[in-house]
Structures are given as structure tokens and as C-alpha cells.
Coordinates of C-alpha atoms and ligand atoms in Angstrom, one line a residue:
X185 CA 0.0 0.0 0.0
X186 CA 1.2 3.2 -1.0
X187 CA 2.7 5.3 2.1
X188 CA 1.8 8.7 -0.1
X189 CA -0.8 10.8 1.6
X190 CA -4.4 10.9 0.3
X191 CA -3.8 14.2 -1.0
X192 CA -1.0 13.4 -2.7
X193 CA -2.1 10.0 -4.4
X194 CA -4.9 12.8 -5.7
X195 CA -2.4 15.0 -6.9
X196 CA -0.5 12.3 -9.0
X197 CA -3.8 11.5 -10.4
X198 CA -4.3 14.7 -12.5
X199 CA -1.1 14.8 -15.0
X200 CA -2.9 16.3 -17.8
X201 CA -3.6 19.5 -16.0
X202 CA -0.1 19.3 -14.5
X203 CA 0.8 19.2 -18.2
X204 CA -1.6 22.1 -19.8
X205 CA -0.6 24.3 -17.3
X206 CA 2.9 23.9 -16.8
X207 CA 2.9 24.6 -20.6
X208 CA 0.6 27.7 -20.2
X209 CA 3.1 28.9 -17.1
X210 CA 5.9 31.6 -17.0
X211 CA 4.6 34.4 -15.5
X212 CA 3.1 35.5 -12.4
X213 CA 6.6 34.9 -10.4
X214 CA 5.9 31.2 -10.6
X215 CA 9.0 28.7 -10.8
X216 CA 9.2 25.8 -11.5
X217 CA 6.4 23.0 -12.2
X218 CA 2.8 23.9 -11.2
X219 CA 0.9 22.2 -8.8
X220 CA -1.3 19.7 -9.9
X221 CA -4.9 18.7 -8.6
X222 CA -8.0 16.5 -8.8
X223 CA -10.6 18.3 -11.4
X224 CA -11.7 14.5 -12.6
X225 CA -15.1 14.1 -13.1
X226 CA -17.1 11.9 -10.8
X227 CA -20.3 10.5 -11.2
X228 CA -23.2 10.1 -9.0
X229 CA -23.3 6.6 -6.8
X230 CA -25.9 7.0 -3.4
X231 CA -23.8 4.7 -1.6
X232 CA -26.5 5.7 0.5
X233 CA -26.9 8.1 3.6
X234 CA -29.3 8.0 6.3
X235 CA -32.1 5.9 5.9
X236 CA -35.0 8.2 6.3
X237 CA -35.6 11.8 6.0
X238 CA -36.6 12.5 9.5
X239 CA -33.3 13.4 10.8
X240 CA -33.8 16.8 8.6
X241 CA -35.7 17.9 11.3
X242 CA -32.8 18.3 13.2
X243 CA -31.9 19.8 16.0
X244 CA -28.5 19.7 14.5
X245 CA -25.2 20.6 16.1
X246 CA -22.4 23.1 14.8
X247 CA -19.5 21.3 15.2
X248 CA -16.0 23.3 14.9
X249 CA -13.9 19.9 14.8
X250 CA -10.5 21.8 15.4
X251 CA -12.3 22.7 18.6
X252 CA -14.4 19.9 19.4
X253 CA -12.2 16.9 20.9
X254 CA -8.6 16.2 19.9
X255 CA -7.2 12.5 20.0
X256 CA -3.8 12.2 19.6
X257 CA -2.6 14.9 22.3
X258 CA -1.5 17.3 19.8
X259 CA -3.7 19.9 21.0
X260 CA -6.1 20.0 17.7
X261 CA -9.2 18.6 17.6
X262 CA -9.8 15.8 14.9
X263 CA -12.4 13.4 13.3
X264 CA -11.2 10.4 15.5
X265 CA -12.0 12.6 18.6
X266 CA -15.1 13.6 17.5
X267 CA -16.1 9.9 16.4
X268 CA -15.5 9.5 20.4
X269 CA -17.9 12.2 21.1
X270 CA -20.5 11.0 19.2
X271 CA -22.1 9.2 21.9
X272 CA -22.6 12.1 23.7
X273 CA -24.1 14.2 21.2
X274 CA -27.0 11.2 20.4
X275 CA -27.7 11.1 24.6
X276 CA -28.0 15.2 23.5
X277 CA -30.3 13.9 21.1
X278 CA -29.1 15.7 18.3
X279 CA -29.9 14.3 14.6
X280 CA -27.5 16.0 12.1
X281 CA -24.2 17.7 12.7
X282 CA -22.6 20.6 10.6
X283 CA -19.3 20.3 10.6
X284 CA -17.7 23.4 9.1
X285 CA -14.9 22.8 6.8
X286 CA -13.1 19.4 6.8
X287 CA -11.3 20.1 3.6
X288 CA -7.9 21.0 3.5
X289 CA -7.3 24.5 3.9
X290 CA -4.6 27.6 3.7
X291 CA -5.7 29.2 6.9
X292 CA -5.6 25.5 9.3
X293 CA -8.2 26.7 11.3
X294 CA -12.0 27.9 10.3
X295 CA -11.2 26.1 6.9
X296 CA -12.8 28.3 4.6
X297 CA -9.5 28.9 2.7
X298 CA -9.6 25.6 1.1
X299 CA -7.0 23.8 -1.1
X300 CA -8.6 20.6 -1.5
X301 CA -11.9 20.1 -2.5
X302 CA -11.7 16.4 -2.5
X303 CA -9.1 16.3 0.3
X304 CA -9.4 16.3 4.5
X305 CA -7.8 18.3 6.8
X306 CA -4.4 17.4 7.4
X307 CA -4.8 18.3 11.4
X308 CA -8.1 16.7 10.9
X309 CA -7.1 12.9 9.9
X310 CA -7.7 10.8 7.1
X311 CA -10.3 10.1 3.9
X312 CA -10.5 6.9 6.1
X313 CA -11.2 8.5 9.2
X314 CA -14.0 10.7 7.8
X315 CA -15.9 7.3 6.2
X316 CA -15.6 6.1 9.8
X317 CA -17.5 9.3 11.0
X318 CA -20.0 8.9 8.5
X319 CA -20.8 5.2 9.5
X320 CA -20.6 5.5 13.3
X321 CA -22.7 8.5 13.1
X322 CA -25.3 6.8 11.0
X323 CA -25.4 4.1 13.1
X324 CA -26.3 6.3 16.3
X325 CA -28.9 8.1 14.0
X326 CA -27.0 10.9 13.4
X327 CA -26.7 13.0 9.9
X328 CA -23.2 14.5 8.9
X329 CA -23.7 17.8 6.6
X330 CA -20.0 19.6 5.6
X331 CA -19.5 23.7 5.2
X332 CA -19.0 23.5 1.4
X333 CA -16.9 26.6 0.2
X334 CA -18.6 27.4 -3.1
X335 CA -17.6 30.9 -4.1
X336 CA -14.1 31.1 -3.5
X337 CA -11.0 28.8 -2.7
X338 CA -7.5 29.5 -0.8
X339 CA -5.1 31.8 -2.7
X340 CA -2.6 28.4 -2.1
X341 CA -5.2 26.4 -3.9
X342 CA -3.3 24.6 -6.9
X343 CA -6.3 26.0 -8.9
X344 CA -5.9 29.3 -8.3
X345 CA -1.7 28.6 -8.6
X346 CA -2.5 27.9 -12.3
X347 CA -5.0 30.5 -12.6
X348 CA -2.4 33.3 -11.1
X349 CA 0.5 32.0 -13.0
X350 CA 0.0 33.4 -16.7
X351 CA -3.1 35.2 -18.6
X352 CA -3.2 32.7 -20.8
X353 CA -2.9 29.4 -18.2
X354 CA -5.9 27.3 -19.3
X355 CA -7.0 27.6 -15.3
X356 CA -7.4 31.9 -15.8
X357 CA -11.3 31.5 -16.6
X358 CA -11.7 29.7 -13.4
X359 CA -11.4 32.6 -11.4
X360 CA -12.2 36.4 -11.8
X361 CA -9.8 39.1 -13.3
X362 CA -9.0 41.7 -15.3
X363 CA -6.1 43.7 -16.3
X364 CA -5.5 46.2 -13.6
X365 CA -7.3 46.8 -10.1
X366 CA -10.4 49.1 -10.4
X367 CA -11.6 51.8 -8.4
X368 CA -15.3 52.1 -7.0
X369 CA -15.5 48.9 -5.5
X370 CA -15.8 48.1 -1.5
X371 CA -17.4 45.1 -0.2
X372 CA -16.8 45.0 3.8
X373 CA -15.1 48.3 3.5
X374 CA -12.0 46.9 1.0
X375 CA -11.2 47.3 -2.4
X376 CA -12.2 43.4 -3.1
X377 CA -9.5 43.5 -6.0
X378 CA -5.8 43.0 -6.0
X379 CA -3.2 43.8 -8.5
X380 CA -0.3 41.3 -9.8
X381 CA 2.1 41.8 -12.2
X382 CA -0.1 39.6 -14.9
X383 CA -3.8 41.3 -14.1
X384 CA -6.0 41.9 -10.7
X385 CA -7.8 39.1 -9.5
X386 CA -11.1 39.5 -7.2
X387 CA -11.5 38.5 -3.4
X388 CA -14.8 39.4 -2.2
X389 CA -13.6 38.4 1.4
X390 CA -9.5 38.3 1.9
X391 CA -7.1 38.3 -0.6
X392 CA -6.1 35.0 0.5
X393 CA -9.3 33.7 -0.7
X394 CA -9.9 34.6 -4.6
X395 CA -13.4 34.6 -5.6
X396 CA -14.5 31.3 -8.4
X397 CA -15.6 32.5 -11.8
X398 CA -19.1 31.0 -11.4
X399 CA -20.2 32.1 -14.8
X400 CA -17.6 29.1 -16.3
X401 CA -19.4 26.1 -17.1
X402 CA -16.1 24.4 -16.0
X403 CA -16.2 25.8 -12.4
X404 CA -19.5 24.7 -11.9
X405 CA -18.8 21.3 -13.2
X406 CA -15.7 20.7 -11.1
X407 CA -18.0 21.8 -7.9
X408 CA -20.4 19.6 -8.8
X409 CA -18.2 16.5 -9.1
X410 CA -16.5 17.4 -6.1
X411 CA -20.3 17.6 -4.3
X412 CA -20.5 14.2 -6.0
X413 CA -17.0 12.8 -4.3
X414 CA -18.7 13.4 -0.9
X415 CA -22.4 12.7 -1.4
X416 CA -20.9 9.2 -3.2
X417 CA -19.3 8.3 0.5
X418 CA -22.6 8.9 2.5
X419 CA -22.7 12.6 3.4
X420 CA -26.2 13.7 4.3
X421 CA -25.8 17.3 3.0
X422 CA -24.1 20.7 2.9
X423 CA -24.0 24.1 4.1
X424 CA -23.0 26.4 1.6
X425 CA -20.8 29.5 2.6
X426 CA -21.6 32.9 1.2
X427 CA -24.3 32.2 -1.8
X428 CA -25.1 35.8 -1.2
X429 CA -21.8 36.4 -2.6
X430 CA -21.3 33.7 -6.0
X431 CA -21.1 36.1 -8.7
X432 CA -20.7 39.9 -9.7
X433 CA -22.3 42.3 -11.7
X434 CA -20.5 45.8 -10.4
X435 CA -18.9 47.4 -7.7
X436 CA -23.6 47.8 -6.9
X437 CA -24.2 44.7 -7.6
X438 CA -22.1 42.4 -6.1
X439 CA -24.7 41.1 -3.5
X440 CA -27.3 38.7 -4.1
X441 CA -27.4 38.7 -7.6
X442 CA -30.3 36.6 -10.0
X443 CA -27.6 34.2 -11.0
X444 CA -26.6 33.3 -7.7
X445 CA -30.2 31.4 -7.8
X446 CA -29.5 30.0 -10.8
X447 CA -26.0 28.4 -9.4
X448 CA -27.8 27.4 -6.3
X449 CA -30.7 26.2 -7.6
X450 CA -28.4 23.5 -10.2
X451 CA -26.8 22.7 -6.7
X452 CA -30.1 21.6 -5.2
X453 CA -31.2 19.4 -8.2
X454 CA -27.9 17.6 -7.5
X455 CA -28.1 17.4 -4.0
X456 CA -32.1 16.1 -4.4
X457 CA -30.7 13.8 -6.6
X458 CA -28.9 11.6 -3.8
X459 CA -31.9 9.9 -1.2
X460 CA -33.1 12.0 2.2
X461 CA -29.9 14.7 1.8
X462 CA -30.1 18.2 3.3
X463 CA -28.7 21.5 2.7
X464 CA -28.7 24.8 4.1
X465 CA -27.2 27.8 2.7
X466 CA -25.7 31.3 4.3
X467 CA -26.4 34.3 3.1
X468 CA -26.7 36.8 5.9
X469 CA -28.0 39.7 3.9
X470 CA -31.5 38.1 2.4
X471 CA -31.5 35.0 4.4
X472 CA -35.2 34.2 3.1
X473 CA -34.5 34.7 -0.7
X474 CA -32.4 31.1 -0.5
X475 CA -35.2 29.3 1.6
X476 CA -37.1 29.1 -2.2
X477 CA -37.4 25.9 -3.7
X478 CA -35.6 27.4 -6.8
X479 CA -32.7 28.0 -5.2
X480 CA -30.9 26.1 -1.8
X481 CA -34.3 25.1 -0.3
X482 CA -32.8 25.6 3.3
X483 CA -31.6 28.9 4.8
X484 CA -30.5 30.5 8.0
X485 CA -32.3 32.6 9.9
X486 CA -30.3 36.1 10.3
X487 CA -32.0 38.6 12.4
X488 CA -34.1 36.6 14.2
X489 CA -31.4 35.2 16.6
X490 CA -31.3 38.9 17.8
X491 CA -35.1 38.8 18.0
X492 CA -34.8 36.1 19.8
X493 CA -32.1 37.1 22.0
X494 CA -33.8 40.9 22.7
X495 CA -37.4 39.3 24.1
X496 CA -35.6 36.5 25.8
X497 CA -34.1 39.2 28.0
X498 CA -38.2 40.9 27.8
X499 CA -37.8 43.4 25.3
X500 CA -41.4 43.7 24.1
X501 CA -40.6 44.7 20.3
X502 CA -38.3 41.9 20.2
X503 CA -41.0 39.9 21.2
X504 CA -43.5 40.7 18.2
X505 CA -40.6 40.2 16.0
X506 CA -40.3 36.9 17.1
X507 CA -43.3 35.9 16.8
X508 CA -43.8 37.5 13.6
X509 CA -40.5 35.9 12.1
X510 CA -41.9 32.1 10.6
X511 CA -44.9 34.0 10.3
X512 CA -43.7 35.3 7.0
X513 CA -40.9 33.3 6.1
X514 CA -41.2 31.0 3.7
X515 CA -40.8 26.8 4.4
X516 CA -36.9 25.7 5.0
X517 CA -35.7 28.7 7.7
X518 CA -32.8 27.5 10.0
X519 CA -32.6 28.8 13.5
X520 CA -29.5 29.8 15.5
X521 CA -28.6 31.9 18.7
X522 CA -24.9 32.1 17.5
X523 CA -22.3 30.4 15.6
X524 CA -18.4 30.6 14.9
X525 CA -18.8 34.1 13.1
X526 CA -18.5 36.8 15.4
X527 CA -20.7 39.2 13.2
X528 CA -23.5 36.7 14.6
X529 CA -22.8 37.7 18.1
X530 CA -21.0 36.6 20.6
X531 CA -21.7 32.8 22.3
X532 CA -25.1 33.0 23.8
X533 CA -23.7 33.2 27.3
X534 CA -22.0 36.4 26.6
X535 CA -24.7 38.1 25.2
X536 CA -27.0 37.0 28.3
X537 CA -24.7 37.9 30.9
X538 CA -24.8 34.5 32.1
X539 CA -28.6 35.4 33.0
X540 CA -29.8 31.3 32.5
X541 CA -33.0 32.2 33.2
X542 CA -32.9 34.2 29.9
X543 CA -30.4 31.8 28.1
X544 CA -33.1 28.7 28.7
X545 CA -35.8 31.4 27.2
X546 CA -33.9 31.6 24.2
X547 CA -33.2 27.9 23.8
X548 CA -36.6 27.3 24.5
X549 CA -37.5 29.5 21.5
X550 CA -34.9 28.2 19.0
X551 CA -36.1 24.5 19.6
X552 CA -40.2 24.7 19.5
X553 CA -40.5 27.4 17.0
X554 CA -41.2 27.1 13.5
X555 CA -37.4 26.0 12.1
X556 CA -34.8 23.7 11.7
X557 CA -32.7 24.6 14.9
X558 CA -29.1 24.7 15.1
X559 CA -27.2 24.5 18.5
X560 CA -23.2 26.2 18.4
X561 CA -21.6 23.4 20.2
X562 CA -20.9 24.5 23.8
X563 CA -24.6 26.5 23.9
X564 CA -26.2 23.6 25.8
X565 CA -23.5 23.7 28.6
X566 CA -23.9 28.1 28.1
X567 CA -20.1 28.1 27.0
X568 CA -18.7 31.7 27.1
X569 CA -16.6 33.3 24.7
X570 CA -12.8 32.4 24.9
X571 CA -10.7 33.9 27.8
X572 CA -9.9 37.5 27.6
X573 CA -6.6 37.8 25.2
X574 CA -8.7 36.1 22.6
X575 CA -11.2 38.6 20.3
X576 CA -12.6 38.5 17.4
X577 CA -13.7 35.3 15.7
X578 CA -11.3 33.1 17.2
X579 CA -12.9 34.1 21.0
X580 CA -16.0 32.0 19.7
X581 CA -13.9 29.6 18.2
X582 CA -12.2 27.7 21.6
X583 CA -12.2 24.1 22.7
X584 CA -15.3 22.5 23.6
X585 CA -15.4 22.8 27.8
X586 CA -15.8 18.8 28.3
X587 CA -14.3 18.9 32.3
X588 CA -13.1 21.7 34.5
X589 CA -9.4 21.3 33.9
X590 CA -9.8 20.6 30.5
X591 CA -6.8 18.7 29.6
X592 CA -5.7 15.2 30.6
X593 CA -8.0 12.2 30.7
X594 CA -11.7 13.4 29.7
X595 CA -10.4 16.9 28.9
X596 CA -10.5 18.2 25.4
X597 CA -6.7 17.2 25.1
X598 CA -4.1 15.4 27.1
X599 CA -1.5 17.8 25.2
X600 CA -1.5 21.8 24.7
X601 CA -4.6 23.0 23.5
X602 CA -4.1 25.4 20.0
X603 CA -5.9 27.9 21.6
X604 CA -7.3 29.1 25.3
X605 CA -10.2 27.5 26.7
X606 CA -13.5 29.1 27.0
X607 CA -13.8 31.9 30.2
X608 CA -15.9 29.9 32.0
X609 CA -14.5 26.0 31.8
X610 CA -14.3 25.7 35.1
X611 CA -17.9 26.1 36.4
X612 CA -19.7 25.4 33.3
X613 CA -18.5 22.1 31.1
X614 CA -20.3 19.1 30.5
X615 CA -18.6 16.5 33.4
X616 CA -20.2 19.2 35.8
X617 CA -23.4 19.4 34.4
X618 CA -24.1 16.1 33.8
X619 CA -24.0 15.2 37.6
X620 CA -26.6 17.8 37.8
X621 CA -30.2 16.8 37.2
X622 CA -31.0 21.0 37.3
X623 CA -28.1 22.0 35.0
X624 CA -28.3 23.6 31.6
X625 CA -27.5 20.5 29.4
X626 CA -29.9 18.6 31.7
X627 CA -32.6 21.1 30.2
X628 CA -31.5 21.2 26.7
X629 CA -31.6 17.3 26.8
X630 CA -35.4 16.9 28.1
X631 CA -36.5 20.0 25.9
X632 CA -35.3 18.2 22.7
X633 CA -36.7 14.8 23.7
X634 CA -40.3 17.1 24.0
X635 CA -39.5 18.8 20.4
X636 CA -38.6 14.9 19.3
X637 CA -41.5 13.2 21.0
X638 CA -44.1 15.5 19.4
X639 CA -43.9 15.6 15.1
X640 CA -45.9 18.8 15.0
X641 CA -43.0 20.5 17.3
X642 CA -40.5 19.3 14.6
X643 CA -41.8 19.6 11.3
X644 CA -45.1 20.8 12.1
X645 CA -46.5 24.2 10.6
X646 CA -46.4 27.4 12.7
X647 CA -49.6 29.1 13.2
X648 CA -51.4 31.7 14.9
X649 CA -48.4 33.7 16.7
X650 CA -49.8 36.2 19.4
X651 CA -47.2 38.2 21.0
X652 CA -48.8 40.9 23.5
X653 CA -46.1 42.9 25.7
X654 CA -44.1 40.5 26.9
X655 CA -46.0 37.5 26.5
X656 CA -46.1 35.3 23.0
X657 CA -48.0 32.4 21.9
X658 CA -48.0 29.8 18.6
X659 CA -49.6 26.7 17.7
X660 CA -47.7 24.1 15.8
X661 CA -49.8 21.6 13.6
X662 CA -49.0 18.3 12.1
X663 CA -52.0 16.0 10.5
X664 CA -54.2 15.6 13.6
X665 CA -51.5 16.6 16.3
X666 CA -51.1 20.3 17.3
X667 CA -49.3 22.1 20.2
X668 CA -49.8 25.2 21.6
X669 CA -46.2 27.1 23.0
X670 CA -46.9 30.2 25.2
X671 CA -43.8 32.5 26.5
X672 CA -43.7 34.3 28.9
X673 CA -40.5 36.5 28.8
X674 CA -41.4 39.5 31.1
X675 CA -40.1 40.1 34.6
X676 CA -43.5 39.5 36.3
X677 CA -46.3 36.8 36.2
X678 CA -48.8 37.3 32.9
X679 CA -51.5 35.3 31.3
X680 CA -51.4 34.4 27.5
X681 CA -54.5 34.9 25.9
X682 CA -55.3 32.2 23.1
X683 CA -57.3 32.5 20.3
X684 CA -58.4 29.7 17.5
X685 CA -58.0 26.8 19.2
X686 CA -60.7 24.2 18.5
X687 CA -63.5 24.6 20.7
X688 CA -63.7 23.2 24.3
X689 CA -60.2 21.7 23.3
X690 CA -58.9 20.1 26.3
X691 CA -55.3 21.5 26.9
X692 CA -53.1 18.8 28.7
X693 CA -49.5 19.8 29.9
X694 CA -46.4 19.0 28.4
X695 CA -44.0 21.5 29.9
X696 CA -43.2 22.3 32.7
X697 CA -43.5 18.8 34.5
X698 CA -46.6 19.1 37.1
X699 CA -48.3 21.7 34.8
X700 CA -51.9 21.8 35.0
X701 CA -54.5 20.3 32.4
X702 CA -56.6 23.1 31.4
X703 CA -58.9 23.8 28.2
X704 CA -60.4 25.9 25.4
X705 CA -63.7 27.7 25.8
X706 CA -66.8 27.5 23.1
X707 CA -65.0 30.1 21.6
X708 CA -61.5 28.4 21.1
X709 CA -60.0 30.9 23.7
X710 CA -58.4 30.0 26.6
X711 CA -56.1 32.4 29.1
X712 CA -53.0 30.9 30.7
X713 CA -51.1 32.0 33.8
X714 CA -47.3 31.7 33.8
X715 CA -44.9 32.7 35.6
X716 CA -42.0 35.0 35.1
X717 CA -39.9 34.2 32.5
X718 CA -41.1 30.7 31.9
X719 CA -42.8 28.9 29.4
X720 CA -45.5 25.9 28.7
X721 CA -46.2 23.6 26.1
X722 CA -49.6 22.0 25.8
X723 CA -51.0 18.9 23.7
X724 CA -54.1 20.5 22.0
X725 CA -56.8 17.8 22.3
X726 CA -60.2 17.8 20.8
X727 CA -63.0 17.0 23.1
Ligands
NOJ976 C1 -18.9 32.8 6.1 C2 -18.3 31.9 7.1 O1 -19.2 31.6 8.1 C3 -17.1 32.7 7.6 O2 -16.6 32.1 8.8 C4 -16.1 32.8 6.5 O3 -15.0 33.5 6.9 C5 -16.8 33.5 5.3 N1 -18.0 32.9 5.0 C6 -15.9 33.3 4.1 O4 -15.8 32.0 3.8

């Protein structure tokens, strides 16, 4: 057996393009042979994923694997380490993970600076490893979805090596340029274009990460035979980075242009192609555009993790607004209270000030209302940000808190971590709470075996929101099964008043445990007393 790695058997693999563009090279301040790369096409094969479609319904776990659990004591988190983890996320009860990038990248940490489409991490383990993750999660019931870097690949990238080398390297259409840098362009306050000494290239978000040329035919088939490559070996979906950002029509119109939909909605047909897959795309800017069935299907929420956040500590316009949310969105949203991107917020615990009576509010919220929900690993323990020294991204970005000490036997590692732990590790990780019948990841755990137990709380419709000062109210129906959710998020005790239910419904109590049975008037009304900031979840039975 060949002791080469992976990525370099792959590499060996692709002589022609080796060939074409070493004979296209010259310029650019490139010596020497090019590299080479993997652009071979691949056809579709459903080895198969999950089984059925229901663990779409998620909730699903953001997974940072760098920062999740590392096994071989060299302070990085890896796939074997979070293959030993994966008992504890199914006792979570989580269906699907996203794991963002496991490709190899440039920057060896988020990932999105990818030089291998078709290639794992090298901190992250092996080809092999990742088919072991896919078959020991599916066996547990769990779903594996990868980030997907669509728009743009690593500067380092052999692809954009070629493309950078010459004018006229047979790679130069693969990316965007033109002759010299232009002037009336800013996207997140740069000049996304930079000048070398054979044209300017574009770089919508570092100039170590050069935009694709999406409008190539031959772009968009390599992508698709590298979505192939992975959906061939079992993975259950994608999240795609920054469709808001695929392809350019002028320094105005460089955001959420019409033929982003077109490339997204090509991705989709592909992806439906393969049995019970899911995918979820990013686009901060017009989250609900990408929820369409024309283009991803699947979109995250921006905005209403704030609305969220805001009533869960009792501001009352935050309240309508959440309520209002699912209201209007179409089918497919994805709910969050924060991820690895700092622009999102900080980690839920920093933003409530360690307030849990607000932070189980809010998680509350993201798991019973109408939405996929996400949970930012760490968010069921109420991780905190990284300790102070660390800002920026990076702060949200720190080793998943599994005991107090952290390292050494049950810690994240037994060797030096790559980066500080969390602020609070050492009163709030999971060996802690799980002794603790009251603790945080005790509720998260019986909240989502409720949302699990009832199929009108997972994929049910959302109907009827009320929100009245601080107090908020929903039904969610599924064939014959409904639920009725009512919030209280204010600082005193309120009574929800419910409309439309079915007459004389009998209301029995799911949530909290020794809630009392109540029902619906003649009228389909019924008023409900809660307490402060609490919350109650009723089966909706017809008399
Ligand atoms: C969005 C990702 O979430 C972020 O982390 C990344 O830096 C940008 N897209 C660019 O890939």
C-alpha cells in the first residue's frame, strides 16, 4: 500500500492539467512545475446516507472539529476525537451535525481557505477516518452535513496557482480578473481587488481567498463533481458558505445577484438527486431569498437570533418580532442563537450575561418554534466566549469545555490546547453538568426529547403567533397533532391569551413537568397563567 498521503495519491492523479498548465506557465513569479490537482469528473453513486428523511428535522449541532475533541494529544481537535464524542451528542439527542470545513485549507483553522476540494484536513485525519464518522454516526442516527466553500477557494489552492501563473494558463477563466485593479468597488469596507504583475484578481472576502468565476461552465462542473465525491461516500448534505456572494455584476451589484439562484438552484437538483440529503445555505444579507425551492431550499435565519435574544431578556418589540418571524418566512428557515462568526454575536452566554433564566428562554425558542434549529456546540453547557486575550472570531472559536481542567484524561486534550479555553470552563463544562439533574444540558436534553416526542414540534407548521407585551404564543400543527407554545419572557407573572384553538379543546401539559390540564372555551380561547420568565407547552386535544 502506498505510504503517499491521500492528497497526494490525488495530486498524481491529475497529470494532464499538470501538463496544460505547466505549458501555459511563465509568468506570475511562478518557478518551477505547477501544482497539480484533482478536477476529474465523478459520477453520482448513493452509496447511501441516512435511511430516512426525518433526521432533517434536526436539531443539528455546529460542530468546529479543530475545537471539538482532539485524540492524539497534539492539541487539535480531529475526526477520531469527535467519532469518540458521538455518543454524547445522540444522549443530547441531536440528529445531524454541521461540521464546518473538513477540507484542507490555507488558513488551518476555520477552513474556509480551502486547497482541496476532494481532500481532509491534514490536522483533521484521514479520507479513512472521515468514512468512519459517517458510518458511526449513521449508526447512532446521526446525519453529517460539511460547510461547502462554493464561491471562492485559498489563494494556495493549486487551482488558483494555475490560474495566477499566466493570462493565458488554461486555469485563468476559473477565477475572476481583469487587467488592472479598479476603483469604485468596497465590499466590507475593502477594495475586493488586487493587482499582480499579470492582471488583478477579485477577493470578495481576503485576498487569500480569490473569488471562483461562477459564470464558467467548468467551475460549476468541477464543484459539482466534487459535491459528487462526498455525497458518493454517504454525506447527508451541505451548508454552503456565502451564496449571497457567488457572482458579480458591479462594484452595486455584487450582493445577491439573480444568477446566484441559478447556481444554487443546479446545486439543489444535484443534491435532491442523492436519497433523504439536506442543505442549508448562508447568506446573511437576504436570508429568506435562499429558503425558495428554486434556489438552496434551506436557509438560516439572520436577524431573528437577535429577535430572539432581545425578548428573551423581555424586550417587548423583540418579542412581536419573534413571533412575527416564521410568520412570513417561507418553508426551509434554519434557526441559530450564535455560531463561529463573530458578526452573529458573541456565544449566547455572553450576550445574556450569564442570565440562565434568559439563556433557557432563548433555547426554548430556537427548539419549539417554526425552524430547523441549530445549536453552536458549547450552547447547551452556556459556554462563554474564549478567555480575555482572545477577540474576534477566534474568541467563539475555543475548545469545547468537556471537564473543568480541560486537559488530561476526559479533557479536550491530554497535550496543549491550539488555543485558550473558553472563560468559564471551570464552572460550566459538560462532566459538571451532567452530575446535575438542574443544570443547563440537563434542560437542553429533556426540551429536545419534547420537540422529538411531538412531530408537530419538529416539522409541524407554525400558526397563529400572538405576541402581546411580553408575552407570546403559537400553535404548531402536524395531520391531527397540534401544540400550543406560550412564552412568557417578562419580569413578572402574565397570562397568555389564546385565540383559535378548537372549541372546548382540552389543553393537557407537556411542559413544565406538574403543569396543570386546562382547556379551550366554546370560543377556542383559553387564558393561561405563567410565571415569570417561563414557558409551557400543551398537547391540543379535541373533546
Ligand atoms: C462565512 C463563514 O461563516 C465565515 O466564517 C467565513 O469567513 C466566510 N463565509 C468566508 O468563507
Amino acid at each position: 500500500m502506498s505510504t503517499l498521503h491521500p492528497r497526494f495519491r490525488r495530486l498524481a492523479a491529475f497529470s494532464l492539467a499538470l501538463l496544460l498548465a505547466a505549458c501555459g506557465g511563465g509568468g506570475g513569479g511562478s518557478t518551477g512545475p505547477l501544482p497539480s490537482f484533482d478536477t476529474s469528473a465523478v459520477a453520482a453513486a448513493d452509496a447511501g446516507g441516512m435511511p430516512n428523511a426525518d433526521w432533517r428535522a434536526g436539531p443539528f449541532a455546529e460542530i468546529f472539529v479543530r475545537g471539538y475533541q482532539d485524540s492524539d494529544g497534539d492539541g487539535i481537535g480531529d475526526l477520531k476525537g469527535l467519532i469518540s464524542r458521538l455518543d454524547y451528542l445522540k444522549d443530547l439527542g441531536i440528529t445531524g451535525l454541521w461540521l464546518m470545513p473538513v477540507t484542507d485549507s490555507q488558513d488551518h483553522d476555520h477552513g474556509y481557505a480551502v486547497t482541496d476540494y476532494r481532500g481532509i484536513e491534514r490536522d483533521y485525519g484521514s479520507l479513512a477516518d472521515f468514512d468512519e464518522l459517517l458510518r458511526q454516526a449513521h449508526a447512532r442516527g446521526i446525519g453529517i452535513v460539511i460547510d461547502y466553500v462554493i464561491n471562492h477557494s485559498a489563494y494556495d489552492n493549486p487551482l488558483f496557482v494555475n490560474s495566477r501563473a499566466a493570462a493565458d494558463n488554461p486555469f485563468r477563466g476559473w477565477y475572476v480578473w481583469q487587467n488592472s485593479v479598479p476603483s469604485g468597488w468596497s465590499i466590507y469596507g475593502n477594495n475586493p481587488w488586487y493587482g499582480t504583475d499579470n492582471g488583478a484578481y477579485f477577493a470578495g472576502f481576503w485576498s487569500q481567498m480569490p473569488d471562483f468565476n461562477l459564470r464558467n461552465p467548468a467551475v460549476l462542473a468541477y464543484h459539482a463533481d466534487s459535491l459528487r465525491f462526498w455525497l458518493n461516500r454517504g454525506v447527508d448534505g451541505f451548508r454552503f458558505d456565502a451564496v449571497g456572494n457567488l457572482v458579480e455584476n458591479g462594484p452595486a451589484a455584487w450582493e445577491n445577484q439573480p444568477e446566484n439562484d441559478t447556481v444554487m438552484n443546479g446545486v439543489r437538483q444535484l443534491v435532491a438527486g442523492y436519497a433523504n440529503r439536506y442543505m442549508v445555505c448562508e447568506a446573511p444579507a437576504a436570508p429568506q431569498r435562499y429558503a425558495a425551492n428554486d434556489t438552496c431550499g434551506g436557509s438560516f435565519a439572520f436577524g431573528q437570533q437577535g429577535n430572539v435574544i432581545g425578548a428573551s431578556a423581555g424586550d417587548t418589540a423583540s418579542v412581536a418580532d419573534t413571533a412575527d418571524y416564521f410568520n412570513t418566512a417561507p418553508a426551509g428557515m434554519a434557526s441559530f442563537l450564535s455560531n463561529h462568526d463573530s458578526f452573529a454575536g458573541d456565544r449566547l452566554w455572553d450576550q445574556m450575561i450569564g442570565n440562565t433564566a434568559e439563556y433557557r428562554l432563548a433555547a426554548a425558542t430556537n427548539l419549539l418554534q417554526g425552524s430547523t434549529p441549530f445549536i453552536y456546540y458549547g450552547e447547551e453547557i452556556g459556554m462563554a466566549n474564549g478567555a480575555s486575550g482572545l477577540s474576534g472570531d477566534p474568541r467563539l472559536r475555543t475548545p469545547m469545555s468537556w471537564t473543568a481542567g480541560n486537559t488530561g484524561t476526559g479533557g479536550f486534550t491530554s497535550g496543549r490546547p491550539f488555543r485558550a479555553f473558553s472563560a468559564n470552563v471551570a464552572m460550566n463544562n459538560v462532566a459538571a453538568q451532567q452530575a446535575d439533574p438542574s443544570s443547563l444540558l440537563a434542560f437542553y436534553k429533556t426540551l429536545i426529547a419534547l420537540r422529538k416526542s411531538r412531530p408537530s414540534l419538529m416539522t409541524g407548521s407554525y400558526h397563529a403567533p400572538r405576541p402581546s407585551g411580553a408575552v407570546m404564543s403559537f400553535t404548531r400543527s402536524l395531520g391531527a397533532e397540534k401544540t400550543l407554545v406560550v412564552f412568557n419572557y417578562g419580569r413578572s407573572a402574565a397570562s397568555a391569551s389564546v385565540a383559535g384553538l378548537p372549541a372546548n379543546a382540552t389543553l393537557q401539559p407537556l411542559w413544565p413537568a406538574g403543569g396543570t390540564a386546562t382547556a379551550a372555551d366554546a370560543g377556542g380561547n383559553a387564558g393561561i397563567p405563567l410565571a415569570r420568565q417561563s414557558f409551557a407547552v400543551f398537547a391540543v386535544n379535541p373533546p
